[in-house]
Coordinates of C-alpha atoms in Angstrom, one line a residue:
M28 CA 11.8 -85.1 -31.4
A29 CA 11.4 -85.8 -27.7
Y30 CA 9.2 -83.4 -25.6
D31 CA 11.7 -81.3 -23.7
L32 CA 10.9 -80.3 -20.1
S33 CA 14.1 -78.6 -19.2
E34 CA 12.9 -75.0 -19.9
R35 CA 9.3 -75.5 -18.6
L36 CA 7.8 -75.0 -15.2
V37 CA 6.9 -78.6 -14.3
I38 CA 4.6 -79.5 -11.4
G39 CA 4.3 -83.1 -10.2
L40 CA 0.9 -83.8 -8.7
A41 CA -0.6 -86.6 -6.7
S42 CA -4.3 -87.1 -7.2
S43 CA -4.8 -86.5 -3.5
A44 CA -3.7 -82.9 -4.0
L45 CA -6.0 -82.3 -7.0
F46 CA -9.2 -84.0 -6.0
D47 CA -11.2 -84.8 -2.8
L48 CA -10.4 -88.5 -2.2
E49 CA -12.0 -88.7 1.3
E50 CA -14.7 -91.2 0.2
S51 CA -12.4 -93.3 -1.8
D52 CA -9.9 -93.4 1.1
R53 CA -12.6 -94.5 3.5
V54 CA -13.5 -97.4 1.3
F55 CA -9.9 -98.5 1.1
R56 CA -9.4 -98.2 4.9
E57 CA -12.6 -99.9 5.9
Q58 CA -13.1 -102.5 3.2
G59 CA -9.7 -103.2 1.8
E60 CA -8.0 -103.0 -1.6
A61 CA -10.4 -105.4 -3.4
S62 CA -13.5 -103.4 -2.5
Y63 CA -11.6 -100.2 -3.3
R64 CA -10.9 -101.5 -6.8
I65 CA -14.5 -102.4 -7.4
Y66 CA -15.6 -99.1 -6.0
Q67 CA -13.4 -97.1 -8.4
R68 CA -14.5 -99.2 -11.3
D69 CA -18.2 -98.8 -10.5
N70 CA -17.7 -95.0 -10.1
E71 CA -15.3 -94.7 -13.1
N72 CA -17.5 -92.2 -14.9
K73 CA -18.4 -90.2 -11.8
P74 CA -16.1 -87.2 -11.7
L75 CA -14.2 -86.6 -8.4
S76 CA -14.9 -83.4 -6.6
T77 CA -12.2 -80.7 -6.7
G78 CA -9.5 -80.8 -4.0
V79 CA -7.3 -78.2 -2.2
A80 CA -4.7 -77.6 -5.0
F81 CA -7.3 -77.6 -7.8
P82 CA -7.8 -73.7 -8.0
F83 CA -4.0 -73.2 -8.1
I84 CA -3.4 -75.8 -10.8
K85 CA -6.4 -74.6 -12.9
R86 CA -5.1 -71.0 -12.9
L87 CA -1.5 -72.1 -13.4
L88 CA -2.4 -74.1 -16.5
S89 CA -4.4 -71.2 -18.0
L90 CA -1.1 -69.4 -18.4
N91 CA -0.2 -71.8 -21.2
E92 CA -2.2 -69.4 -23.4
L93 CA 1.0 -67.3 -23.4
S94 CA 2.5 -69.7 -25.8
P95 CA 0.0 -72.4 -27.0
D96 CA 2.5 -74.0 -29.4
N97 CA 5.2 -74.2 -26.8
P98 CA 3.5 -74.2 -23.4
P99 CA 5.7 -73.0 -20.6
I100 CA 3.9 -75.0 -17.9
E101 CA 3.5 -78.8 -17.6
V102 CA 1.6 -80.7 -14.9
V103 CA 2.3 -84.4 -14.6
L104 CA 0.2 -86.8 -12.5
L105 CA 2.3 -89.0 -10.2
S106 CA -0.1 -91.5 -8.7
R107 CA 0.1 -94.4 -6.3
N108 CA -2.8 -96.0 -8.0
D109 CA -2.3 -98.6 -10.6
P110 CA -3.4 -97.8 -14.2
E111 CA -6.8 -99.4 -13.8
T112 CA -7.9 -97.7 -10.5
G113 CA -6.3 -94.5 -11.8
L114 CA -8.6 -94.3 -14.8
R115 CA -11.2 -92.5 -12.7
V116 CA -8.7 -89.8 -11.9
M117 CA -7.8 -89.3 -15.6
K118 CA -11.5 -89.1 -16.5
S119 CA -12.0 -86.6 -13.8
I120 CA -9.2 -84.5 -15.2
E121 CA -10.9 -84.5 -18.5
H122 CA -14.3 -83.7 -17.0
H123 CA -12.8 -80.6 -15.3
E124 CA -11.1 -79.6 -18.5
L125 CA -7.6 -79.5 -17.1
G126 CA -4.7 -79.6 -19.5
I127 CA -3.0 -82.6 -17.9
T128 CA -2.2 -85.4 -20.3
R129 CA 0.9 -87.0 -18.8
A130 CA 0.6 -89.5 -15.9
I131 CA 2.6 -92.1 -14.1
F132 CA 0.8 -94.8 -12.1
L133 CA 3.0 -96.7 -9.6
Q134 CA 0.7 -99.1 -7.7
G135 CA 1.8 -98.0 -4.3
R136 CA 5.5 -97.2 -4.9
Y137 CA 7.1 -93.9 -4.0
P138 CA 6.8 -91.2 -6.6
H139 CA 9.7 -89.1 -5.6
R140 CA 12.1 -91.1 -7.7
F141 CA 10.8 -89.5 -10.8
I142 CA 11.1 -85.9 -9.7
P143 CA 14.6 -85.3 -11.2
A144 CA 13.8 -87.3 -14.4
L145 CA 10.8 -85.1 -15.2
N146 CA 12.5 -81.8 -14.2
I147 CA 9.9 -81.2 -11.6
S148 CA 10.2 -77.9 -9.7
L149 CA 7.4 -78.7 -7.2
F150 CA 5.7 -82.0 -6.1
L151 CA 2.4 -81.7 -4.2
S152 CA 0.7 -84.5 -2.4
A153 CA -1.6 -84.9 0.6
N154 CA 0.4 -88.0 1.6
R155 CA 3.0 -86.9 4.3
Q156 CA 5.1 -90.0 3.8
D157 CA 5.5 -89.3 0.1
V158 CA 6.5 -85.7 0.8
D159 CA 9.0 -86.7 3.5
Q160 CA 10.6 -89.2 1.1
A161 CA 11.0 -86.5 -1.6
I162 CA 12.4 -84.0 0.8
L163 CA 14.9 -86.4 2.4
A164 CA 16.1 -87.0 -1.2
G165 CA 16.6 -83.3 -1.6
H166 CA 13.6 -82.7 -3.9
P167 CA 11.1 -79.8 -3.8
A168 CA 7.9 -81.1 -2.3
G169 CA 5.0 -80.0 -0.1
Q170 CA 2.1 -81.6 1.8
V171 CA -1.3 -80.2 0.8
L172 CA -3.4 -79.7 3.9
S173 CA -7.1 -80.0 4.3
S174 CA -8.9 -76.7 3.9
G175 CA -12.4 -75.5 4.2
D176 CA -12.0 -72.7 1.8
L177 CA -11.5 -73.3 -2.0
D178 CA -11.6 -70.4 -4.4
L179 CA -13.5 -71.8 -7.4
T180 CA -14.5 -68.5 -8.8
D181 CA -13.7 -67.4 -12.4
E182 CA -11.2 -64.8 -11.2
E183 CA -8.1 -65.0 -13.5
E184 CA -5.5 -63.7 -11.1
L185 CA -3.2 -66.3 -9.5
R186 CA -1.8 -65.3 -6.1
I187 CA 1.1 -67.4 -4.7
A188 CA 2.6 -66.7 -1.2
F189 CA 5.8 -68.1 0.3
D190 CA 7.4 -68.1 3.7
F191 CA 11.2 -67.3 3.3
D192 CA 13.3 -69.4 5.7
G193 CA 13.0 -73.1 5.2
V194 CA 11.1 -72.7 2.0
L195 CA 12.8 -70.4 -0.5
V196 CA 16.1 -70.6 1.4
T197 CA 17.5 -73.2 3.9
D198 CA 16.8 -73.0 7.6
E199 CA 20.4 -71.7 8.4
S200 CA 19.2 -68.5 10.0
E201 CA 16.1 -70.1 11.6
T202 CA 18.5 -72.5 13.4
I203 CA 20.5 -69.7 14.8
Y204 CA 17.3 -68.1 16.1
Q205 CA 16.1 -71.3 17.7
Q206 CA 19.4 -72.1 19.3
Q207 CA 20.8 -68.7 20.3
G208 CA 17.8 -66.3 20.4
I209 CA 16.6 -63.2 18.6
D210 CA 19.6 -61.0 19.3
A211 CA 22.1 -63.5 17.8
F212 CA 19.8 -63.9 14.8
H213 CA 19.6 -60.1 14.2
E214 CA 23.4 -59.8 14.6
Y215 CA 24.0 -62.7 12.1
E216 CA 21.5 -61.2 9.6
R217 CA 23.1 -57.7 9.8
A218 CA 26.6 -59.2 9.2
N219 CA 25.3 -61.2 6.2
A220 CA 22.8 -58.8 4.8
Q221 CA 24.5 -58.7 1.4
V222 CA 25.1 -62.5 1.4
P223 CA 22.3 -64.6 0.0
P224 CA 21.6 -67.7 2.0
E225 CA 21.8 -71.1 0.4
A226 CA 18.8 -71.7 -1.9
G227 CA 16.0 -73.7 -0.5
L228 CA 13.8 -76.4 -1.9
L229 CA 11.3 -74.1 -3.6
A230 CA 13.9 -71.6 -5.0
V231 CA 13.8 -73.1 -8.5
F232 CA 10.0 -73.0 -8.5
L233 CA 10.1 -69.3 -7.6
R234 CA 12.6 -68.6 -10.4
K235 CA 10.4 -70.5 -12.9
L236 CA 7.4 -68.4 -11.8
A237 CA 9.5 -65.3 -12.4
Y238 CA 10.1 -66.4 -16.0
I239 CA 6.3 -66.8 -16.4
Q240 CA 5.9 -63.3 -15.1
M241 CA 8.5 -62.1 -17.7
L242 CA 6.4 -63.7 -20.5
E243 CA 3.4 -62.0 -19.1
K244 CA 5.1 -58.6 -19.2
Q245 CA 6.2 -59.2 -22.8
R246 CA 2.6 -60.1 -23.7
E247 CA 1.3 -56.9 -21.9
E248 CA 3.8 -54.8 -24.0
E249 CA 2.9 -56.5 -27.3
T250 CA -0.8 -56.0 -26.7
Q251 CA -0.3 -52.4 -25.4
G252 CA -2.0 -53.3 -22.2
A253 CA -4.8 -55.4 -23.5
Y254 CA -3.3 -58.4 -21.7
R255 CA -3.2 -58.0 -17.9
P256 CA -0.6 -60.1 -16.0
K257 CA -2.2 -62.8 -13.8
V258 CA 0.6 -64.1 -11.6
R259 CA 1.2 -62.2 -8.3
V260 CA 3.9 -63.5 -5.9
S261 CA 4.2 -62.6 -2.2
I262 CA 6.7 -63.3 0.5
V263 CA 5.1 -63.5 4.0
T264 CA 7.7 -63.9 6.7
A265 CA 8.1 -63.6 10.4
R266 CA 11.3 -61.6 9.7
N267 CA 11.3 -57.8 10.4
A268 CA 14.0 -55.1 10.3
P269 CA 16.9 -55.5 10.3
A270 CA 16.5 -59.0 8.9
H271 CA 14.4 -57.8 6.0
E272 CA 17.4 -56.6 4.1
R273 CA 18.8 -60.0 3.4
V274 CA 15.5 -61.1 1.9
I275 CA 15.6 -58.2 -0.6
H276 CA 19.3 -58.8 -1.5
T277 CA 18.6 -62.5 -2.0
M278 CA 15.8 -61.8 -4.5
R279 CA 18.0 -59.3 -6.3
S280 CA 20.8 -61.8 -6.6
W281 CA 18.4 -64.4 -8.1
G282 CA 17.1 -61.8 -10.6
V283 CA 13.6 -62.1 -9.1
T284 CA 11.3 -59.3 -8.2
V285 CA 8.3 -60.3 -6.0
N286 CA 5.1 -58.3 -6.1
E287 CA 4.6 -58.0 -2.4
A288 CA 6.6 -58.6 0.8
Y289 CA 5.3 -58.7 4.4
F290 CA 7.8 -58.5 7.2
L291 CA 5.6 -59.3 10.1
G292 CA 8.0 -59.7 13.1
G293 CA 5.8 -62.3 14.9
I294 CA 2.4 -61.0 13.9
A295 CA 0.2 -64.0 13.1
K296 CA 0.4 -64.6 9.4
E297 CA -3.2 -65.5 8.9
H298 CA -4.2 -61.9 9.6
V299 CA -2.4 -60.8 6.5
L300 CA -3.0 -63.9 4.4
G301 CA -6.8 -63.6 5.0
I302 CA -6.6 -60.2 3.2
I303 CA -4.4 -61.0 0.3
K304 CA -6.1 -64.5 -0.1
P305 CA -3.4 -66.4 -2.0
H306 CA -4.5 -69.5 -4.0
I307 CA -1.7 -71.4 -2.3
F308 CA 0.7 -70.6 0.6
F309 CA 3.9 -72.4 1.4
D310 CA 5.4 -72.6 4.9
D311 CA 7.8 -74.9 6.7
Q312 CA 6.2 -74.4 10.2
A313 CA 3.2 -76.4 11.2
S314 CA 2.3 -73.8 13.9
H315 CA 1.7 -71.2 11.2
L316 CA -0.3 -73.5 9.0
S317 CA -2.7 -74.8 11.6
A318 CA -4.4 -71.4 11.4
T319 CA -3.9 -70.6 7.7
S320 CA -5.3 -74.0 6.4
D321 CA -8.7 -73.0 7.9
I322 CA -9.0 -70.0 5.6
L323 CA -6.9 -70.8 2.4
P324 CA -5.1 -73.6 0.6
S325 CA -1.9 -74.2 2.6
V326 CA 1.1 -76.4 1.9
H327 CA 3.5 -77.7 4.5
V328 CA 7.1 -78.0 3.4
P329 CA 8.5 -80.3 6.1
F330 CA 12.1 -79.3 5.7
G331 CA 14.9 -78.7 8.2
Q332 CA 15.5 -79.1 11.9
L333 CA 12.1 -77.7 12.9
N334 CA 10.5 -80.7 11.2
H335 CA 13.1 -83.4 11.6
G336 CA 15.2 -82.4 14.6
L337 CA 15.4 -79.2 16.6
G338 CA 11.9 -78.3 17.7
A339 CA 10.2 -80.9 15.6
S340 CA 6.6 -81.5 16.6
E341 CA 4.1 -84.2 16.1
E342 CA 2.5 -84.4 12.6
G343 CA -0.8 -83.9 14.3
A344 CA -0.1 -80.2 14.5
V345 CA -1.5 -79.9 11.0
R346 CA -4.4 -81.7 9.3
P347 CA -3.2 -83.8 6.4
G348 CA -5.5 -84.3 3.5
L349 CA -5.1 -88.2 3.7
S350 CA -4.2 -89.4 7.2
S351 CA -4.0 -93.1 6.8
R352 CA -3.8 -94.6 3.4
E353 CA -0.3 -95.2 2.1
E354 CA -0.8 -97.4 -0.9
G355 CA -3.9 -96.3 -2.8
A356 CA -5.5 -93.2 -4.3
A357 CA -2.8 -90.6 -3.6

């Protein structure tokens, strides 16, 4: 019987999100593809160092203990390497004892084409071009940004934080704010407080996380509290009253209960995020992420008019994990 992905939480992952490829990227840029191929072969048995998304992925995969015979989470490597140069990545995965056994090697071609076929709820890469292609095709994707702070402790809790507009829902309300101002935005949100916005790119990912949390609650009840739930989900948004109500009604309509919500009304998000310390944070605005990426793993979801139209800024506003290489180790 074929391995069914339809009911699982599936993450698609470029090696540039999982491992530190700075040295490999430099060889490719400065010496070319032939030297890069030799370099990877010579270092085939030298494990790559962990990258920005590694703590998130490691903790996420640990949740498969909830159902070892039918694991609820699957992570698939989607790599621009060819199979030979990608062998070092697979050996590094084995070295770090990650439960990733499925991989696709594309020799420079775009990976986003495989997102629907593999039922992927989130694709992560440090390559902005790959992420843009995925989002333009309507698929859930985010660019992992360079970060100086990686939580590699043995702590079991997994904390995930989301912005709301442009991430969990579309940028419909954000566009009204940008074009008409705060008063028009608040008036629109009051009038539509009971009406959920159109779901955004990461809505399915959040719903799949909610299912994992349900499995955790069941395990907690079965073990009479011996098992303690690990997943903790937060919404960190620039919305405040009265626009907070629509967020709550949206979560209710989706059947999702988040653990925490922060309605900051313009307070810098890094102040709160520095306290709750999520293992990954998703936001659509580069201006927010330029500060958060210094203190925690951050993912840019370049969706909507702020990124591709109204108010769009240069990509240099955030620091990508790989800035130049389009065809190699991502």
